[in-house]
Coordinates of C-alpha atoms in Angstrom, one line a residue:
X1 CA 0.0 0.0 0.0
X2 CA 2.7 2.4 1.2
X3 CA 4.5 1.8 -2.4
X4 CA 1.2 2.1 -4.4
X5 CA 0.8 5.7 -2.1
X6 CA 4.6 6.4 -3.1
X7 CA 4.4 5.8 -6.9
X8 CA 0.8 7.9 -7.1
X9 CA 2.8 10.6 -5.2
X10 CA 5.8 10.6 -7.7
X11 CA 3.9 10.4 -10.6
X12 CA 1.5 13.4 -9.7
X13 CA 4.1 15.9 -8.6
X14 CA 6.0 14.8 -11.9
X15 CA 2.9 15.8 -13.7
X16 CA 2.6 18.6 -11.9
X17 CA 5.8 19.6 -12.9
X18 CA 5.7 19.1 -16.6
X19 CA 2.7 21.4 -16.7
X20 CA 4.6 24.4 -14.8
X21 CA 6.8 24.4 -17.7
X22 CA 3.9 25.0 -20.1
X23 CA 3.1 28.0 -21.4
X24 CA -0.2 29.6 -22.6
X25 CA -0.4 32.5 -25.1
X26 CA -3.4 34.1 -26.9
X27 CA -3.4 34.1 -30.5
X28 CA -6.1 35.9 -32.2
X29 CA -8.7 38.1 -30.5
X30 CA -8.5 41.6 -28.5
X31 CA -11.8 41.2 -26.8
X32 CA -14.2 42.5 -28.4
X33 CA -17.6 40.2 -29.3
X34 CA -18.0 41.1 -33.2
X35 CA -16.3 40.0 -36.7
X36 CA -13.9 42.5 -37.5
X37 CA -10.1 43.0 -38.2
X38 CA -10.4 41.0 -41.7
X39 CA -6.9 41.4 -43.1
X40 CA -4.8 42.4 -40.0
X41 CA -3.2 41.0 -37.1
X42 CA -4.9 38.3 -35.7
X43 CA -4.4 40.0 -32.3
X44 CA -6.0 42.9 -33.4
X45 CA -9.0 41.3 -34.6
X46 CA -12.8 41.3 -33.2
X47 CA -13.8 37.7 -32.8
X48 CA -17.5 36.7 -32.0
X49 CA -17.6 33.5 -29.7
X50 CA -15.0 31.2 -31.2
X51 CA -16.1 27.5 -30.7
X52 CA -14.8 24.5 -32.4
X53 CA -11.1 24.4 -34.7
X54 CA -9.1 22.7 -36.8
X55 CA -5.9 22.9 -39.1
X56 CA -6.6 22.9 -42.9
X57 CA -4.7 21.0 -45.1
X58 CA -3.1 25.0 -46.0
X59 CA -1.5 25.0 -42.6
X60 CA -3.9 27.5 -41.4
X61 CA -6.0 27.2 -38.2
X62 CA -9.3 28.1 -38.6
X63 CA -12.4 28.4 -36.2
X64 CA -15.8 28.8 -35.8
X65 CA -17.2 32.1 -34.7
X66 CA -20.8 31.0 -33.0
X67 CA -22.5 34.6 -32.5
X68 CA -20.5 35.9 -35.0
X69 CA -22.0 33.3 -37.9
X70 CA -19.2 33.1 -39.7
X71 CA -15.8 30.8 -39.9
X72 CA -11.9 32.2 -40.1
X73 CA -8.8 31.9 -40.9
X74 CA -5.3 32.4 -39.6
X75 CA -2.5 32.7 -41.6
X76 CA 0.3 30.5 -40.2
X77 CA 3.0 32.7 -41.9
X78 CA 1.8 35.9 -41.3
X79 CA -1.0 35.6 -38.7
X80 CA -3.0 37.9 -40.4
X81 CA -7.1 36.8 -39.9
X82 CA -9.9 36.1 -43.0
X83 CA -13.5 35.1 -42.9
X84 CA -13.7 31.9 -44.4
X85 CA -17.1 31.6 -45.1
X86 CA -20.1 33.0 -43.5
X87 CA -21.3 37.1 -43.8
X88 CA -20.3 38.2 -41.0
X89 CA -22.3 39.5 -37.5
X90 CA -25.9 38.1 -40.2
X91 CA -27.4 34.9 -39.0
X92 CA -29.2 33.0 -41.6
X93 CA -29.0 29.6 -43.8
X94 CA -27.6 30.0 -47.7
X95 CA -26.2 27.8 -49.0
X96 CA -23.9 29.0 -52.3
X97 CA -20.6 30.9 -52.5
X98 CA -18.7 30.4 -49.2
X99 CA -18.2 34.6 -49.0
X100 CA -22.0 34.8 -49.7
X101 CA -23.3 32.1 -47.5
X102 CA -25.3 32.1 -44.2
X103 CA -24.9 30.2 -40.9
X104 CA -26.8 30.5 -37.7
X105 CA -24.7 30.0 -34.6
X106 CA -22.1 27.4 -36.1
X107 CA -20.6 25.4 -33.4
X108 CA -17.9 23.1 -34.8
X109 CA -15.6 22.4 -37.9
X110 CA -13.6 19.3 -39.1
X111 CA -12.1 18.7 -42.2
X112 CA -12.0 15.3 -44.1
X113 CA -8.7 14.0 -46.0
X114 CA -9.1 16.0 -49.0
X115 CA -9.6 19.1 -47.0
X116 CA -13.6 19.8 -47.1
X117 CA -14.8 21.4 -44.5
X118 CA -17.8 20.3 -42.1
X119 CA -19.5 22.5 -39.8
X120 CA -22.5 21.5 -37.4
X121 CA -24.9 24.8 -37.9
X122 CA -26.2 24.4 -34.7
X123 CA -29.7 27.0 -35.5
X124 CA -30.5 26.0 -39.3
X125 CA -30.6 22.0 -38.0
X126 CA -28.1 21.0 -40.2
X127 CA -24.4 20.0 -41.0
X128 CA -22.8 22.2 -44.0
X129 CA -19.8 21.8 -46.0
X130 CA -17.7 23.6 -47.6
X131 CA -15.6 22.2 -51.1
X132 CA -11.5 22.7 -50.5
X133 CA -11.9 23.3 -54.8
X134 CA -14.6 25.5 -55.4
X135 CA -15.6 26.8 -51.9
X136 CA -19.0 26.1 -52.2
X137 CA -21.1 25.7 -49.2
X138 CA -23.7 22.6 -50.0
X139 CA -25.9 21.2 -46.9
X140 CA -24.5 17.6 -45.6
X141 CA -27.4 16.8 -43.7
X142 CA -30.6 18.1 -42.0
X143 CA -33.6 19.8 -44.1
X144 CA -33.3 22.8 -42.4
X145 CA -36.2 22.2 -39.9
X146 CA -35.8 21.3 -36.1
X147 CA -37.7 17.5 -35.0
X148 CA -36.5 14.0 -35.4
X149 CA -37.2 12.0 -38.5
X150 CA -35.5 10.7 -41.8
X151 CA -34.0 7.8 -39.9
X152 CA -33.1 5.0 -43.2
X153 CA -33.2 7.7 -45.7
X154 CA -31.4 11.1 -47.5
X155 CA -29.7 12.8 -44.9
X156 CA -30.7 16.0 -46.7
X157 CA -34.6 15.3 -46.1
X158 CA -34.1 14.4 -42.0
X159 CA -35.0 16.7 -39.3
X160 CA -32.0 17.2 -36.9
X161 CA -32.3 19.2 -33.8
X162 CA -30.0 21.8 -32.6
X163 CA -26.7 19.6 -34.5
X164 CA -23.8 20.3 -31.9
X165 CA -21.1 18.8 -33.4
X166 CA -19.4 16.6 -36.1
X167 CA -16.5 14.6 -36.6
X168 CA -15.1 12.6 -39.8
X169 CA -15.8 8.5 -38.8
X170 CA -12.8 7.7 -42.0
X171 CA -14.2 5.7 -44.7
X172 CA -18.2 5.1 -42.9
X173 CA -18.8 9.3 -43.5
X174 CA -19.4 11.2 -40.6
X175 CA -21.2 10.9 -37.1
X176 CA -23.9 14.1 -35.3
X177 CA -24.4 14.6 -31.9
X178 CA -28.0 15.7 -32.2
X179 CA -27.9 17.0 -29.2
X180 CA -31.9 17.8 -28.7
X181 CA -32.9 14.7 -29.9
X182 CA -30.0 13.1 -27.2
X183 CA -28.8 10.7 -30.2
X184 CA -25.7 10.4 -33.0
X185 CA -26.8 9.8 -35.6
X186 CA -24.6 8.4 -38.7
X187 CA -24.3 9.1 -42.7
X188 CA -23.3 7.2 -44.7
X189 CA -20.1 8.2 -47.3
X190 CA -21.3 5.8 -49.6
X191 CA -25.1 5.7 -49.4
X192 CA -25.6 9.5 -47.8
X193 CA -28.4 7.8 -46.1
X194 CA -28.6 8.7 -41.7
X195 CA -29.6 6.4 -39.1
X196 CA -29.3 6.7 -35.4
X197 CA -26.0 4.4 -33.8
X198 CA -26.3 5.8 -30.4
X199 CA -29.1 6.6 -27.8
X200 CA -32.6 6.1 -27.6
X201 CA -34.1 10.2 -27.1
X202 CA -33.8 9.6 -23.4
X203 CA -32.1 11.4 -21.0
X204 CA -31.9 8.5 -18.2
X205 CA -27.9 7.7 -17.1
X206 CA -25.9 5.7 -19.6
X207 CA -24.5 2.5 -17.2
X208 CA -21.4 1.7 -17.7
X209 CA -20.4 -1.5 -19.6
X210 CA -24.2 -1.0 -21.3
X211 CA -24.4 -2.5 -25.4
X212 CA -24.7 0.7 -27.7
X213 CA -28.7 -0.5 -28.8
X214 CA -31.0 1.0 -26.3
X215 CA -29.1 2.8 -24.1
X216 CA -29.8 6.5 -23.2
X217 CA -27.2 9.3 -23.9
X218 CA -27.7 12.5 -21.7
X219 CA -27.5 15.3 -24.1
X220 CA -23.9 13.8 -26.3
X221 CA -22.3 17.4 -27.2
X222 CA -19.7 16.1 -28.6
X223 CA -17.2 13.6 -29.9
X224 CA -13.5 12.3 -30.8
X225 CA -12.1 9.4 -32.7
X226 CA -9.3 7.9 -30.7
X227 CA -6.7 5.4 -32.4
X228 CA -8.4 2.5 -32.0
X229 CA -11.2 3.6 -34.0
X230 CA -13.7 3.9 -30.9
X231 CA -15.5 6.7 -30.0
X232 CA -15.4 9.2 -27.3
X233 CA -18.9 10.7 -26.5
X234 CA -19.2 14.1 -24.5
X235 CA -22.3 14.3 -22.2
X236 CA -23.2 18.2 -21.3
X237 CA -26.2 17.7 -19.7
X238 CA -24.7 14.3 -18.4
X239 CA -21.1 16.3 -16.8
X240 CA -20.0 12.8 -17.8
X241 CA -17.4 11.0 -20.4
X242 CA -17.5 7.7 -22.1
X243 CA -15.9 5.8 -24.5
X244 CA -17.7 3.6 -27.7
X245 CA -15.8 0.3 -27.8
X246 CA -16.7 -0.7 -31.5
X247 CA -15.2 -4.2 -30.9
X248 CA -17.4 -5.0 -28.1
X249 CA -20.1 -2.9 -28.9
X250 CA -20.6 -0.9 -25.2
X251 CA -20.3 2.1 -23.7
X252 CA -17.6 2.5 -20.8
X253 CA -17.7 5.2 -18.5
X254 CA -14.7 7.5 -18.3
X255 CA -15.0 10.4 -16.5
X256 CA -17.6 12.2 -14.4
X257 CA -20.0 11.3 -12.0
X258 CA -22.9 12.9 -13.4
X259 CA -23.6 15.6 -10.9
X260 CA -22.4 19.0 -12.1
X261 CA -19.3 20.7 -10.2
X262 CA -15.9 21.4 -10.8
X263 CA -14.0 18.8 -8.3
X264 CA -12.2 16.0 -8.5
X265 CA -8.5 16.7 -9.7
X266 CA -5.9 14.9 -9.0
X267 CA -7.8 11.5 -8.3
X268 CA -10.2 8.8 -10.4
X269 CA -11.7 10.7 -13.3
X270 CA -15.0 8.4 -13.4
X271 CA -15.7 10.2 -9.4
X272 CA -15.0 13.7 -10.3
X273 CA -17.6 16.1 -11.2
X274 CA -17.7 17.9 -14.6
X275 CA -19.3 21.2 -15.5
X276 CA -21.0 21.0 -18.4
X277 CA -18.1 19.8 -20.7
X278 CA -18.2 21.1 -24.3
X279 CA -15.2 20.1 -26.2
X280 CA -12.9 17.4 -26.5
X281 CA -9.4 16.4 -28.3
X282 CA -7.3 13.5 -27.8
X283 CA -3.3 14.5 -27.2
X284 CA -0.6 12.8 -29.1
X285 CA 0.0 10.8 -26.2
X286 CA -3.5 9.4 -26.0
X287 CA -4.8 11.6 -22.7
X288 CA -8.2 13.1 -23.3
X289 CA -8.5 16.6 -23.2
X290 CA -12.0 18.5 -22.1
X291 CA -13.3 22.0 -22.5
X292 CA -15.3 22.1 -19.0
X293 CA -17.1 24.9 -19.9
X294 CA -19.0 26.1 -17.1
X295 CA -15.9 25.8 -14.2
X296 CA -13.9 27.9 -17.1
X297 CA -11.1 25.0 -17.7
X298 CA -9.5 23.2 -19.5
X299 CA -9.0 19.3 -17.6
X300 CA -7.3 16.2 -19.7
X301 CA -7.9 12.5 -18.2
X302 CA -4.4 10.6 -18.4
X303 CA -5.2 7.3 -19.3
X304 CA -2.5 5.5 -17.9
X305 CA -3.5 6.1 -14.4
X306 CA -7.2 7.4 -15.0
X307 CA -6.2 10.4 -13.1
X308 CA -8.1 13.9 -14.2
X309 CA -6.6 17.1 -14.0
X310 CA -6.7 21.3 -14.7
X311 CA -4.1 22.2 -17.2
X312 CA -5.6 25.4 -18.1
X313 CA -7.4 27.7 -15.9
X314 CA -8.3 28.5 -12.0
X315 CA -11.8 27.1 -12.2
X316 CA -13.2 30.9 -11.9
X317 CA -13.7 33.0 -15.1
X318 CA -11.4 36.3 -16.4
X319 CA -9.2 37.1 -18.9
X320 CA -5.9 35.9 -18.7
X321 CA -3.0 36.6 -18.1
X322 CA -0.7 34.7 -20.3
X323 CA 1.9 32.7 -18.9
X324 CA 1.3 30.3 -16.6
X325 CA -1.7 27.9 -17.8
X326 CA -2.9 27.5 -13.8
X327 CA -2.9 31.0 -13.6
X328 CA -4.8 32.0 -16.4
X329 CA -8.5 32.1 -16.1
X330 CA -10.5 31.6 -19.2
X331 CA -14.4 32.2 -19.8
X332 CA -16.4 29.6 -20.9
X333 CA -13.9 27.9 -23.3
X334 CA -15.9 25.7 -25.9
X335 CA -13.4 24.4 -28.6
X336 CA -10.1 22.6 -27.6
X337 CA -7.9 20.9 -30.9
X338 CA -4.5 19.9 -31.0
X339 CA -2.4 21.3 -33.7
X340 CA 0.4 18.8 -35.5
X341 CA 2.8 19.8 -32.8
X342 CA 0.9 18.8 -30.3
X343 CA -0.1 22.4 -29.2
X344 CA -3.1 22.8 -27.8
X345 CA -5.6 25.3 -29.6
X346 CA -8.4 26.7 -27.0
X347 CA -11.8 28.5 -28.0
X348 CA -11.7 31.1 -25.1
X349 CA -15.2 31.8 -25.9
X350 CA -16.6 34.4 -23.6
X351 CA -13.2 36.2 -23.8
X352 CA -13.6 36.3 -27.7
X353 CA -9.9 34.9 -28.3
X354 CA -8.3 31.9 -29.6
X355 CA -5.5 30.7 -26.9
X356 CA -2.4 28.6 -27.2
X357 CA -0.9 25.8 -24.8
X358 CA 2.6 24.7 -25.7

């Protein structure tokens, strides 16, 4: 017992220690909640809400900008900041020319191997995309009207409600948290037909170790691909992580107790408590890495030891400073995505600025 107490010991102050040498910086942003500052600094620019990112197949980092309707772009050579896609500060849903196009509160973005783009449009009830070639903003999935239906046929012609998030399942096509409708919900690449692979429209708990078929999911927000192939599913309204084995088919719990609160560090992930968790990455090393929204942090579960901790924040909201992650507060962080360099790229949401661990 003494030894197991000694090795937990050792291994937590080394982690401990490995994060003090970490440093946080902000990236793009000064503050201010509104789309300006196309063609300047990043730093100087007005951003809206980022949420979700991702690195293009350009090098660029780009983001969605949820009250500000519109994706950007940073240049990684110059770090001066584009819209993407999207008219700025004008919710709406067009589809068309990306510098023409609409969104309504987009949430998050992943791009596929050939470098088009995928956004869940949380208020139009549907997934867009955008062509790497032509730039044209087509609709993936959802008819534009918020319910549940189309399960077995067109993606295009199923209602979806309130679409959180998306991620690129390889060769299958893509997975949805339909958050509203507490399901994910699959198309097909081949087929472009949707069908529901997880939850049932409950919101009972999910037990751990349950089969996939007929088990609840309490609100999935969203999701990650680890290298296995299985599937990590956020719960928000659930303050609770768990992973889809596709061998076996089930659902194991991960992290969170289900109870809402911002406790638990430096001990079993699966008894802490979460705080409405928003976004997720997996590091190069295989730890899971959480945007806990409401308790303003940023917390990664080691899976060697199952341990979760803070790596960015002080569990109370502000603005900064940079520096020291554990001493810089953020406000309401929503997108976390880690770059090829294993930086960490944070939506500081509420703060209206894109943020940097490395």
């Amino acid at each position: 017992m003494r030894t197991a107490l000694l090795w937990f010991c050792g291994s937590y102050l080394a982690l401990v220690s490995s994060l003090s040498a970490a440093e946080i910086t902000t990236v793009a942003g000064k503050g201010t909640h509104t789309v300006s500052g196309d063609g300047g600094p990043a730093l100087d620019a007005g951003l809206c809400e980022p949420f979700g990112l991702d690195i293009g197949p350009d090098g660029a980092l780009y983001w969605a900008e949820y009250n500000g309707h519109v994706i950007r772009r940073m240049d990684p050579k110059t770090s001066l900041v584009t819209t993407y896609a999207g008219t700025p500060n004008q919710a709406g849903y067009l589809d068309g020319p990306a510098d023409k196009a609409q969104f309504h509160q987009p949430h998050e973005i992943r791009f596929d191997t050939l470098g088009n783009l995928y956004i869940s449009d949380m208020l139009t009830h549907t997934i867009r995309r955008i062509d790497w070639q032509t730039k044209a903003v087509t609709t993936a999935a959802g008819n534009g009207m918020a319910g549940f239906s189309g399960d077995g046929g067109p993606a295009t012609a199923a209602m979806c409600n309130q679409p959180i998030s998306v991620v690129l399942d390889g060769d299958r096509g893509f997975l949805i948290c339909d958050i509203k409708n507490h399901r994910v919900r699959a198309v097909d690449s081949q087929t472009g037909l949707i069908t529901t692979v997880a939850g049932t429209g409950e919101t009972k708990p999910t037990p751990n170790g349950a089969t996939v078929s007929g088990t609840p999911l309490k609100g999935p927000r969203t999701l990650a691909i680890d290298a296995q192939g299985n599937i990590l599913i956020v719960l928000r309204e659930g303050n609770a992580v768990y992973r889809w084995n596709r061998p076996a088919n089930t659902l194991e719990h991960l992290a969170g107790n289900g109870k809402s609160g911002y406790t638990g560090d430096g001990g079993d992930a699966k008894l802490a408590t979460l705080s409405g968790p928003k976004g997720v990455a997996i590091s190069p090393a295989g730890d899971i890495y959480l945007a806990d929204t409401e308790s303003h942090t940023i917390r990664a579960i080691r899976m060697s030891s199952g341990i979760i901790e803070t790596v960015v924040g002080t569990g109370k909201k502000g603005d900064g400073p940079d520096g020291d992650p554990l001493r810089c507060q953020l406000d309401r962080p929503h997108g976390v995505f880690f770059g090829p360099h294993g930086e960490l790229y944070i939506g500081d949401s509420s703060n209206n600025k894109v943020r940097v661990l490395k």
